[in-house]
């Protein structure tokens, strides 16, 4: 054994005390998990499974204590860990978890000569590799805080949490490698191909990607309906839904409302007589299909299912079936994937198109028909209509893949077809821009940012006049320079460490280990290139993408991050020449994902995404309780989120028999709106404070009555 029964009982009691501390702090679920894990460690002490149970349960304790200590907000701000000075007293549960982790690791070293000597020998042979892993982990451990002291202490605490949890995971792998295979593990492994088994076909292989796609649709639909309440919460996605409603009505814009202040939401433009969304047309055109059938919230979950299938096909074509199976499983286990697929942002479509374009390019490279060349071109063209910079980056990679096509005549043929298809779709953005802004090269997004923040502030490049200074909590330095690039890299790495898989060790740990190995396998260059292009390109942009839904600007590179995680497992096993290590490494990943699903995800939903940005379904629930139909409702609140939620419910056109929601912008504004909709009964929903619940303040009033 790596540590004796007395050590495990002491560690378990520390966790029990930590759980009681968390319960006393009012965070019931984290406290319950920590308490149960502590009791489990105590109960397992002295048994032949004590090490597996102990280290496995410690991973849950570390996850629960970390989630409890994180300062997480329902708004778009980066979360922070507590300062060292507040650990004693305010965060005693986290402190006890750290002590338990350190005690378990040190006793593991003291009582296990085999495992300890292997780790020490590896560290002595590869000191620079170990330093690289620790250094990158520390760099991504936190986001700079409000002061230098707070920043230093937070990075130190974050690094300690990641590295000690990773240490516990290493000891868990060692303990698992000493255990025989379970009947369940053998049963599953005999029916699914895993990395290292090549393209051998097993009984569950054919159904696996489709089953995982269905699971992705179900899980992301649950996020869309029960977490995000079937409505957009971010300014961008509110605008996209409005744009989709406009497209679904057969128009590119609506007539300007009678009173702009009464129907104002951010990122929706009112330009003289026209009213339209600020975004590129590719995503709202797809979302419009959901609007037409009354379920716009389902489109991104459906795209999640499509992306799982396409991604599986892509990875199987590039590597093998076993690698593709592992990638698809990890993808569906990713909280980042499921949350992004539950909101109304365009990044899920961008990921799907990126996978489709790469799949087409890979098929062309291996001798596929011109259909695949056309698929690549159309996918890239639609990406231009959705997120142009994403399209440029994926185009570079697809071009690199297709340049290996031989003979040269065939290369020119498939290249010309892909280019023609991409151009035929992408060129649609020019007349779209011209119709809305008057210039083919001037997008509605440029028009909005120029008017809202000042001409030329939101653009790619470097200089003192780039960036929105009012967003200091996200972009703290004026202008955009090299230090901003480093800060953007830090923010997105820190967010990805948590959101990608929700692992307490840091979700990027295996990728960092793979990086430390040096020269990559030639097949992995594709994934390193995809990830690297997005990391470099978006780090150089002035805005990191913010903390809304993970590192959302990096999202099309999600496939690369998941593939590289699986490839890291394969590389570690091959270098160790140990089949038992592969089995225990996979089991450890399963245990980490279990704690992610049971601890990370509930905490993330409860403390961040439920009622995100204060946009809730209160308006809809209140309207339903009053059985409103052809009514005019004024929303009066100091919190703009209340009207933002109500604006999501407006139908296009506004003449349909359905409640119409307007912001209360003052007596004169109310008069103009009431006169324009004189056939509707009138109500006022009001909140007494910012963030307060809405209630009926006035109504019902007879049609034409100004409140």
XYZ file of C-alpha atoms in Angstrom:
707
model
C 0.000 0.000 0.000
C 1.055 3.556 -0.624
C -0.215 4.788 2.710
C -1.297 2.916 5.796
C -4.769 2.758 7.365
C -3.912 5.320 10.051
C -2.880 7.830 7.384
C -6.045 7.275 5.388
C -8.221 7.622 8.491
C -6.507 10.915 9.333
C -6.966 12.143 5.770
C -10.593 11.051 5.799
C -11.260 12.885 9.055
C -9.755 16.065 7.609
C -12.208 15.742 4.708
C -15.105 15.137 7.108
C -14.193 18.327 8.971
C -13.898 20.144 5.648
C -17.347 18.912 4.639
C -18.860 20.091 7.909
C -17.215 23.477 7.364
C -18.722 23.751 3.901
C -22.145 22.763 5.210
C -21.909 25.414 7.907
C -21.072 27.916 5.185
C -24.430 27.234 3.543
C -23.148 25.500 0.372
C -24.977 22.242 0.886
C -24.002 20.174 -2.161
C -20.258 20.839 -1.959
C -20.396 20.098 1.760
C -22.367 16.876 1.265
C -19.929 15.650 -1.398
C -16.902 16.436 0.767
C -18.490 14.833 3.840
C -19.460 11.651 1.976
C -15.993 11.424 0.408
C -14.365 11.825 3.818
C -16.523 9.093 5.343
C -15.763 6.885 2.344
C -12.020 7.354 2.823
C -12.337 6.442 6.518
C -14.462 3.376 5.727
C -12.030 2.182 3.067
C -8.901 2.577 5.226
C -7.145 -0.731 5.783
C -8.856 -2.554 2.910
C -7.081 -3.737 -0.227
C -8.836 -0.976 -2.183
C -7.954 1.810 0.271
C -5.529 3.567 -2.074
C -7.890 3.533 -5.056
C -10.811 4.682 -2.924
C -8.728 7.233 -1.044
C -7.167 8.995 -4.004
C -10.328 8.706 -6.104
C -12.447 10.301 -3.370
C -9.805 12.954 -2.710
C -10.267 14.160 -6.280
C -13.923 14.795 -5.438
C -12.960 16.629 -2.240
C -10.541 18.868 -4.138
C -13.164 19.627 -6.769
C -15.890 20.446 -4.242
C -13.655 22.643 -2.081
C -12.333 24.545 -5.103
C -15.815 25.191 -6.510
C -16.957 26.391 -3.103
C -14.075 28.859 -2.806
C -14.292 30.320 -6.321
C -15.828 33.789 -6.435
C -18.262 33.110 -9.281
C -20.757 35.646 -10.582
C -23.903 35.420 -12.705
C -22.443 38.212 -14.804
C -19.621 38.365 -17.364
C -16.661 38.718 -14.999
C -13.718 36.433 -14.435
C -13.871 34.343 -11.275
C -11.201 34.509 -8.605
C -9.844 32.408 -5.777
C -9.658 33.817 -2.229
C -6.585 35.527 -0.822
C -4.395 33.557 1.584
C -5.448 35.832 4.431
C -9.061 34.702 4.139
C -8.413 30.952 3.989
C -8.415 30.539 7.748
C -11.929 31.200 8.948
C -13.703 32.025 5.709
C -12.462 29.082 3.606
C -11.505 26.456 6.155
C -12.977 23.723 3.930
C -10.568 24.559 1.096
C -7.647 24.739 3.540
C -8.472 21.303 4.987
C -8.778 19.861 1.478
C -5.316 21.186 0.617
C -3.846 19.700 3.790
C -5.523 16.347 3.013
C -4.125 16.359 -0.542
C -0.606 17.203 0.621
C -0.739 14.589 3.395
C -1.917 11.893 0.977
C 0.811 12.711 -1.537
C 3.619 12.819 1.032
C 2.532 9.586 2.733
C 2.283 8.010 -0.706
C 5.925 8.906 -1.303
C 6.929 7.694 2.149
C 5.212 4.310 1.985
C 5.569 3.313 -1.671
C 9.109 2.689 -2.752
C 8.115 1.519 -6.254
C 5.849 4.371 -7.261
C 7.931 6.984 -5.481
C 11.202 5.865 -7.036
C 9.643 5.877 -10.517
C 8.374 9.446 -10.084
C 11.648 10.674 -8.585
C 13.700 9.003 -11.311
C 11.516 10.543 -14.037
C 11.846 13.987 -12.433
C 15.637 13.690 -12.311
C 15.824 12.602 -15.953
C 13.479 15.321 -17.165
C 13.832 18.388 -14.884
C 13.103 20.850 -17.684
C 10.023 18.910 -18.717
C 8.737 18.991 -15.150
C 9.494 22.707 -14.915
C 7.599 23.326 -18.155
C 4.514 21.458 -16.902
C 4.551 23.317 -13.579
C 5.234 26.673 -15.263
C 2.396 26.470 -17.791
C 0.026 25.193 -15.101
C 0.967 28.141 -12.902
C 0.515 30.620 -15.767
C -3.009 29.306 -16.364
C -3.887 28.989 -12.672
C -5.705 32.327 -12.330
C -6.557 35.649 -13.939
C -4.844 38.792 -12.566
C -6.847 40.442 -9.793
C -7.338 43.974 -8.570
C -3.916 44.300 -6.927
C -0.426 42.868 -7.302
C -0.616 41.165 -3.895
C -3.989 39.571 -4.639
C -2.724 38.422 -8.044
C 0.414 36.775 -6.663
C -1.429 34.968 -3.872
C -4.202 33.850 -6.199
C -1.770 32.413 -8.758
C 0.051 30.615 -5.944
C -3.159 29.131 -4.527
C -4.458 28.151 -7.960
C -1.160 26.478 -8.847
C -1.117 24.611 -5.550
C -4.651 23.337 -6.093
C -3.997 22.156 -9.643
C -0.651 20.540 -8.890
C -1.723 18.783 -5.684
C -4.872 17.483 -7.360
C -2.735 16.305 -10.270
C -0.445 14.609 -7.763
C -3.412 12.761 -6.267
C -4.462 11.733 -9.786
C -0.971 10.317 -10.448
C -1.115 8.236 -7.270
C -4.612 7.084 -8.242
C -3.202 5.848 -11.563
C -0.451 3.964 -9.743
C -2.995 2.401 -7.389
C -5.313 1.456 -10.255
C -2.442 -0.150 -12.174
C -2.002 -2.580 -9.261
C -5.645 -3.670 -9.398
C -7.028 -6.344 -11.727
C -9.461 -5.323 -14.440
C -13.073 -5.180 -13.304
C -15.789 -7.161 -15.050
C -17.480 -3.944 -16.225
C -14.235 -2.580 -17.659
C -13.558 -5.820 -19.528
C -17.131 -5.924 -20.822
C -16.944 -2.385 -22.235
C -13.421 -2.702 -23.643
C -14.403 -5.833 -25.538
C -17.238 -3.999 -27.288
C -15.681 -0.611 -28.125
C -12.444 0.091 -29.954
C -10.044 2.220 -27.922
C -6.888 4.132 -28.876
C -4.197 1.666 -29.756
C -6.567 -0.917 -31.250
C -6.409 0.637 -34.731
C -9.479 0.275 -36.973
C -10.534 -3.043 -35.533
C -14.342 -3.176 -35.605
C -16.172 -4.159 -32.436
C -19.843 -4.680 -31.746
C -20.697 -1.220 -30.376
C -18.494 0.793 -32.727
C -21.064 1.474 -35.441
C -23.708 2.760 -33.014
C -21.359 4.672 -30.725
C -21.048 8.029 -32.584
C -24.790 8.168 -33.247
C -25.606 7.287 -29.641
C -23.202 9.949 -28.389
C -24.701 12.467 -30.833
C -28.168 11.712 -29.449
C -26.836 12.089 -25.908
C -25.239 15.426 -26.836
C -28.574 16.647 -28.197
C -30.425 15.557 -25.050
C -27.903 17.044 -22.613
C -27.450 20.351 -24.434
C -31.237 20.611 -24.879
C -31.574 20.200 -21.121
C -29.075 23.050 -20.676
C -30.993 25.174 -23.192
C -34.388 24.582 -21.562
C -33.696 24.198 -17.845
C -30.614 26.370 -17.394
C -30.998 29.077 -20.052
C -34.825 28.782 -20.097
C -34.989 28.627 -23.870
C -33.813 32.203 -24.378
C -30.568 34.054 -25.125
C -28.762 35.739 -22.239
C -25.798 37.506 -23.873
C -26.171 40.785 -25.783
C -24.796 39.173 -28.944
C -27.205 36.250 -28.845
C -30.195 38.513 -28.136
C -29.324 40.377 -31.321
C -28.866 37.127 -33.262
C -32.312 35.877 -32.253
C -33.879 39.186 -33.326
C -32.026 38.890 -36.638
C -33.258 35.307 -37.059
C -36.851 36.393 -36.420
C -36.441 39.089 -39.060
C -35.059 36.588 -41.589
C -37.834 34.108 -40.756
C -40.383 36.806 -41.627
C -38.836 37.058 -45.085
C -37.026 40.376 -44.562
C -33.477 41.592 -43.945
C -34.644 44.410 -41.684
C -37.799 45.711 -40.028
C -39.291 49.160 -40.128
C -37.904 51.286 -37.306
C -40.071 51.181 -34.167
C -42.270 54.150 -33.319
C -40.026 54.968 -30.365
C -36.401 53.793 -30.395
C -35.899 54.131 -26.635
C -38.903 51.890 -25.917
C -37.458 49.023 -27.975
C -33.743 49.527 -27.413
C -31.423 46.635 -26.640
C -27.674 46.580 -27.119
C -26.261 45.329 -30.431
C -29.502 45.936 -32.332
C -29.366 48.932 -34.670
C -32.037 51.469 -35.546
C -30.761 53.308 -38.610
C -33.207 55.959 -39.805
C -36.185 53.892 -41.007
C -34.602 50.431 -40.547
C -34.224 48.098 -37.572
C -31.803 45.135 -37.734
C -29.342 42.972 -35.817
C -25.637 43.754 -35.771
C -24.227 40.301 -36.560
C -23.071 38.474 -39.654
C -25.946 36.712 -41.462
C -24.719 33.091 -41.469
C -25.840 32.075 -37.984
C -29.211 33.896 -37.869
C -30.055 32.383 -41.265
C -29.666 28.917 -39.709
C -31.390 29.977 -36.482
C -34.331 31.279 -38.550
C -35.269 27.655 -39.294
C -35.835 27.136 -35.574
C -37.832 30.350 -35.362
C -40.122 29.185 -38.187
C -41.018 25.971 -36.339
C -41.175 27.630 -32.919
C -38.166 25.964 -31.281
C -35.129 28.209 -31.879
C -33.513 26.917 -28.675
C -33.124 23.457 -30.304
C -30.883 24.523 -33.207
C -27.593 24.636 -31.310
C -28.263 21.279 -29.575
C -28.919 19.753 -32.993
C -25.646 21.238 -34.224
C -23.953 19.628 -31.210
C -25.189 16.231 -32.371
C -24.070 16.877 -35.952
C -20.633 18.029 -34.813
C -20.116 14.838 -32.756
C -20.824 12.658 -35.801
C -18.685 14.744 -38.173
C -15.892 15.001 -35.624
C -15.890 11.230 -35.116
C -15.687 10.687 -38.881
C -12.872 13.240 -39.186
C -10.747 11.749 -36.410
C -11.361 8.182 -37.606
C -10.239 9.178 -41.098
C -7.128 10.983 -39.782
C -6.180 8.534 -36.990
C -8.254 5.420 -36.295
C -11.606 4.285 -34.952
C -10.366 3.833 -31.376
C -9.070 7.396 -31.176
C -12.311 8.693 -32.709
C -14.377 6.823 -30.109
C -12.384 8.270 -27.219
C -12.590 11.786 -28.693
C -16.369 11.569 -29.121
C -16.838 10.335 -25.546
C -14.684 13.116 -24.115
C -16.459 15.678 -26.286
C -19.878 14.784 -24.883
C -18.373 14.840 -21.366
C -17.125 18.415 -21.879
C -19.111 21.013 -19.888
C -17.850 23.677 -22.294
C -19.309 21.813 -25.268
C -22.700 21.319 -23.614
C -23.042 24.877 -22.285
C -22.044 26.483 -25.583
C -24.506 24.181 -27.358
C -27.306 25.300 -25.030
C -27.061 29.050 -25.693
C -27.824 31.086 -28.823
C -24.288 32.117 -29.790
C -22.900 31.289 -33.285
C -19.825 29.382 -32.118
C -21.532 25.965 -32.215
C -22.243 26.497 -35.906
C -18.651 27.628 -36.453
C -17.367 24.407 -34.831
C -19.652 22.256 -36.980
C -18.588 24.033 -40.170
C -14.907 23.798 -39.206
C -15.204 20.033 -38.688
C -17.120 19.635 -41.969
C -14.534 21.678 -43.893
C -11.627 19.705 -42.438
C -13.397 16.406 -43.071
C -13.932 17.353 -46.692
C -10.276 18.360 -47.057
C -9.071 15.111 -45.494
C -11.329 13.077 -47.795
C -9.988 14.964 -50.827
C -6.436 14.325 -49.636
C -7.068 10.584 -49.471
C -8.535 10.456 -52.968
C -12.171 11.339 -52.318
C -14.559 12.609 -54.961
C -15.277 16.212 -55.887
C -18.263 16.131 -53.498
C -15.842 16.470 -50.592
C -14.080 19.373 -52.240
C -17.439 21.101 -52.625
C -18.256 20.346 -48.957
C -15.040 22.039 -47.883
C -15.744 25.107 -50.014
C -19.372 25.529 -48.949
C -18.480 25.048 -45.273
C -15.717 27.641 -45.455
C -17.976 30.049 -47.333
C -20.689 29.733 -44.704
C -18.064 30.306 -41.993
C -17.273 33.623 -43.694
C -20.953 34.510 -43.294
C -20.817 33.418 -39.644
C -17.424 34.298 -38.142
C -14.977 35.542 -40.812
C -11.767 35.281 -38.784
C -12.641 31.679 -37.872
C -13.102 31.067 -41.595
C -9.691 32.503 -42.463
C -7.943 30.311 -39.889
C -9.717 27.101 -40.913
C -9.153 27.938 -44.594
C -5.400 28.107 -43.989
C -5.475 24.660 -42.424
C -7.700 23.139 -45.112
C -5.409 24.577 -47.775
C -2.378 23.023 -46.072
C -4.117 19.625 -46.013
C -5.204 19.821 -49.658
C -1.775 20.972 -50.876
C -0.606 17.380 -50.374
C -3.030 16.202 -53.092
C -1.296 14.575 -56.058
C -0.980 14.681 -59.026
C -0.686 18.440 -59.507
C -3.514 18.477 -62.031
C -5.902 16.996 -59.490
C -4.676 19.497 -56.870
C -5.572 22.406 -59.148
C -8.943 20.855 -59.925
C -10.074 20.262 -56.351
C -8.553 23.535 -55.200
C -10.408 25.487 -57.864
C -13.707 23.768 -57.020
C -13.334 24.419 -53.267
C -12.375 28.032 -53.903
C -15.297 28.574 -56.273
C -17.810 27.074 -53.838
C -16.396 29.102 -50.934
C -16.447 32.325 -52.941
C -19.984 31.714 -54.231
C -21.281 31.508 -50.655
C -19.001 34.060 -48.993
C -19.692 36.782 -51.561
C -23.267 37.019 -50.260
C -21.943 39.092 -47.365
C -21.137 41.964 -49.746
C -24.702 42.732 -50.912
C -25.943 42.037 -47.393
C -23.628 44.707 -45.996
C -24.438 47.099 -48.830
C -28.181 46.813 -48.248
C -27.891 47.431 -44.510
C -24.989 49.853 -44.169
C -24.610 51.307 -47.669
C -21.143 49.820 -48.204
C -20.259 46.261 -49.187
C -17.164 46.196 -46.969
C -18.766 47.885 -43.974
C -20.531 45.359 -41.748
C -23.432 46.048 -39.368
C -21.080 45.084 -36.542
C -18.661 47.844 -37.581
C -21.550 50.299 -37.782
C -22.734 49.383 -34.298
C -19.306 49.518 -32.637
C -18.432 52.789 -34.374
C -21.639 54.373 -33.114
C -21.631 52.786 -29.669
C -17.960 53.107 -28.728
C -16.297 55.362 -31.297
C -14.962 54.986 -34.846
C -12.252 52.358 -35.348
C -11.911 51.216 -31.724
C -13.036 47.660 -32.434
C -10.602 46.400 -35.033
C -7.754 43.954 -35.437
C -4.294 45.405 -34.851
C -2.137 47.189 -32.298
C -2.108 50.761 -31.084
C -3.185 53.127 -28.292
C -6.616 53.811 -29.821
C -7.790 50.191 -30.077
C -10.179 48.642 -27.559
C -13.176 49.703 -25.484
C -11.948 51.460 -22.374
C -15.289 51.104 -20.571
C -14.666 47.336 -20.393
C -11.808 47.681 -17.921
C -12.858 44.583 -15.956
C -12.137 42.525 -19.106
C -9.523 44.647 -20.903
C -7.689 46.510 -18.108
C -4.923 48.175 -20.145
C -5.554 51.117 -22.510
C -4.909 50.427 -26.172
C -3.630 47.100 -27.425
C -0.023 45.963 -27.211
C 2.173 42.953 -26.486
C 1.217 42.797 -22.809
C -2.452 42.591 -23.814
C -1.602 39.563 -25.964
C -0.087 37.836 -22.915
C -3.096 38.766 -20.777
C -5.522 37.453 -23.396
C -3.584 34.184 -23.562
C -3.659 33.908 -19.769
C -7.415 34.572 -19.560
C -8.384 32.023 -22.171
C -5.980 29.402 -20.812
C -7.286 29.941 -17.272
C -10.895 29.623 -18.418
C -10.118 26.547 -20.540
C -8.347 24.866 -17.628
C -11.705 24.727 -15.846
C -14.327 24.662 -18.586
C -12.945 22.169 -21.122
C -13.525 19.037 -19.020
C -14.131 20.419 -15.538
C -11.248 18.348 -14.127
C -9.785 19.388 -10.787
C -6.300 18.687 -12.157
C -6.807 21.304 -14.839
C -8.467 20.268 -18.099
C -5.362 21.088 -20.152
C -2.950 19.038 -18.030
C -2.511 16.187 -20.505
C -2.033 18.618 -23.396
C 0.643 20.438 -21.376
C 2.351 17.093 -20.740
C 2.177 16.300 -24.467
C 3.725 19.697 -25.248
C 6.591 18.898 -22.890
C 7.504 15.855 -24.992
C 8.775 18.152 -27.733
C 8.486 17.270 -31.410
C 4.933 16.062 -32.106
C 3.890 13.023 -34.096
C 3.339 14.022 -37.717
C -0.369 13.173 -37.514
C -0.748 15.502 -34.522
C 0.561 18.510 -36.460
C -2.958 19.047 -37.842
C -4.380 19.499 -34.347
C -1.487 21.562 -33.033
C -1.888 23.825 -36.060
C -5.642 24.212 -35.549
C -5.243 25.017 -31.855
C -2.220 27.245 -32.472
C -3.926 29.307 -35.168
C -6.854 30.149 -32.886
C -4.666 30.785 -29.839
C -2.330 33.145 -31.703
C -4.956 34.935 -33.811
C -7.352 35.637 -30.956
C -4.656 36.448 -28.418
C -3.550 39.173 -30.838
C -7.082 40.592 -31.017
C -7.747 43.298 -28.419
C -10.677 41.437 -26.818
C -10.103 37.998 -25.285
C -13.724 36.954 -25.862
C -14.631 37.388 -22.208
C -15.650 34.799 -19.624
C -19.218 34.200 -20.816
C -19.165 30.644 -22.202
C -15.597 29.500 -21.754
C -12.868 30.700 -24.112
C -15.505 31.206 -26.802
C -13.158 32.668 -29.419
C -11.177 29.427 -29.244
C -14.282 27.260 -29.567
C -13.749 25.938 -33.136
C -10.424 24.575 -31.868
C -12.320 22.450 -29.323
C -11.925 19.395 -31.546
C -8.148 19.907 -31.525
C -8.023 20.217 -27.726
C -9.998 17.005 -27.243
C -7.984 15.073 -29.837
C -4.696 16.248 -28.296
C -5.915 15.131 -24.863
C -6.526 11.631 -26.224
C -3.247 11.672 -28.129
C -1.461 12.638 -24.911
C -2.858 9.523 -23.229
C -1.675 7.371 -26.118
C 1.786 8.970 -26.109
C 2.196 8.536 -22.343
C 1.283 4.849 -22.575
C 3.600 4.254 -25.535
C 6.526 5.943 -23.818
C 5.945 3.962 -20.610
C 5.532 0.668 -22.533
C 2.914 -0.334 -19.985
C -0.554 -1.600 -20.908
C -1.688 -1.360 -17.294
C -0.808 2.353 -17.296
C -3.094 2.878 -20.266
C -5.935 1.146 -18.460
C -5.379 3.124 -15.248
C -4.948 6.426 -17.114
C -8.279 5.918 -18.862
C -9.967 4.991 -15.586
C -8.550 8.113 -13.929
C -9.982 10.263 -16.727
C -13.368 8.617 -16.158
C -13.192 9.364 -12.424
C -12.209 12.985 -13.071
C -15.124 13.334 -15.492
C -17.448 11.792 -12.893
C -16.473 14.484 -10.398
C -16.880 17.071 -13.115
C -20.448 15.904 -13.784
C -21.416 15.653 -10.112
C -19.565 18.644 -8.631
C -18.247 21.056 -11.265
C -21.343 21.138 -13.482
C -23.947 21.640 -10.693
C -21.829 24.413 -9.143
C -21.278 26.069 -12.513
C -24.991 25.976 -13.326
C -26.129 27.180 -9.902
C -23.588 29.926 -9.331
C -23.084 31.192 -12.875
C -25.422 30.129 -15.648
C -28.804 29.922 -13.931
C -30.248 33.388 -14.502
C -27.044 34.379 -16.281
C -26.598 38.144 -16.648
C -29.871 38.471 -14.674
C -31.855 37.462 -17.775
C -34.583 35.117 -16.526
C -37.969 33.762 -17.535
C -39.807 35.961 -15.012
C -41.485 38.069 -17.707
C -42.732 35.016 -19.563
C -43.986 33.358 -16.357
C -45.802 36.500 -15.258
C -47.388 36.914 -18.693
C -48.479 33.277 -18.750
C -50.016 33.572 -15.290
C -52.104 36.513 -16.541
C -52.990 34.737 -19.812
C -51.853 37.727 -21.855
C -52.543 37.615 -25.584
C -52.973 40.825 -27.570
C -51.546 43.032 -24.805
C -48.991 45.819 -24.598
C -46.622 45.481 -21.640
C -44.239 48.189 -20.451
C -41.263 46.881 -18.471
C -40.084 49.333 -15.827
C -36.831 48.409 -14.112
C -33.415 49.870 -13.244
C -31.881 46.617 -14.514
C -31.648 46.511 -18.313
C -31.703 42.696 -18.150
C -35.430 42.737 -17.383
C -36.283 44.357 -20.691
C -33.642 42.292 -22.472
C -35.510 39.162 -21.322
C -38.828 40.674 -22.427
C -37.437 41.747 -25.828
C -36.571 38.095 -26.517
C -40.306 37.301 -26.357
C -41.448 39.821 -28.975
C -42.747 38.318 -32.189
C -41.910 39.497 -35.697
C -43.932 41.143 -37.110
C -45.321 42.946 -34.058
C -48.852 42.819 -35.492
C -49.325 39.144 -34.557
C -51.676 38.313 -31.691
C -49.100 37.977 -28.955
C -47.957 40.180 -26.063
C -45.740 43.066 -27.163
C -43.094 44.218 -24.698
C -41.667 47.744 -24.587
C -39.268 49.370 -22.156
C -40.716 52.177 -20.022
C -38.668 55.118 -21.348
C -40.809 57.911 -19.879
C -44.272 59.466 -20.323
C -43.776 60.752 -23.854
C -42.342 57.443 -25.013
C -45.265 55.549 -23.449
C -47.749 57.829 -25.173
C -46.228 57.242 -28.622
C -46.152 53.488 -28.140
C -49.736 53.285 -26.849
C -51.011 55.389 -29.745
C -49.270 53.090 -32.230
C -50.820 49.973 -30.662
C -54.166 51.439 -29.665
C -55.984 48.106 -30.009
C -54.001 46.451 -27.185
C -54.719 46.353 -23.457
C -51.955 48.029 -21.453
C -49.925 46.760 -18.492
C -46.847 47.859 -16.577
C -44.523 45.237 -15.089
C -42.146 46.830 -12.588
C -39.212 45.825 -10.416
C -38.558 47.728 -7.223
C -34.786 47.318 -7.460
C -32.024 46.191 -9.808
C -32.202 42.434 -9.977
C -35.572 42.353 -8.212
C -38.495 40.277 -9.453
C -41.090 41.839 -11.718
C -44.694 42.229 -10.649
C -47.784 43.940 -12.029
C -47.599 47.633 -11.222
C -50.396 48.886 -13.481
C -53.077 47.082 -15.434
C -54.987 45.961 -17.154
C -55.848 49.301 -18.714
C -58.284 49.713 -21.567
C -56.775 49.852 -25.055
C -55.420 53.300 -25.860
C -54.953 54.266 -22.196
C -51.541 55.749 -21.407
C -50.253 54.549 -18.013
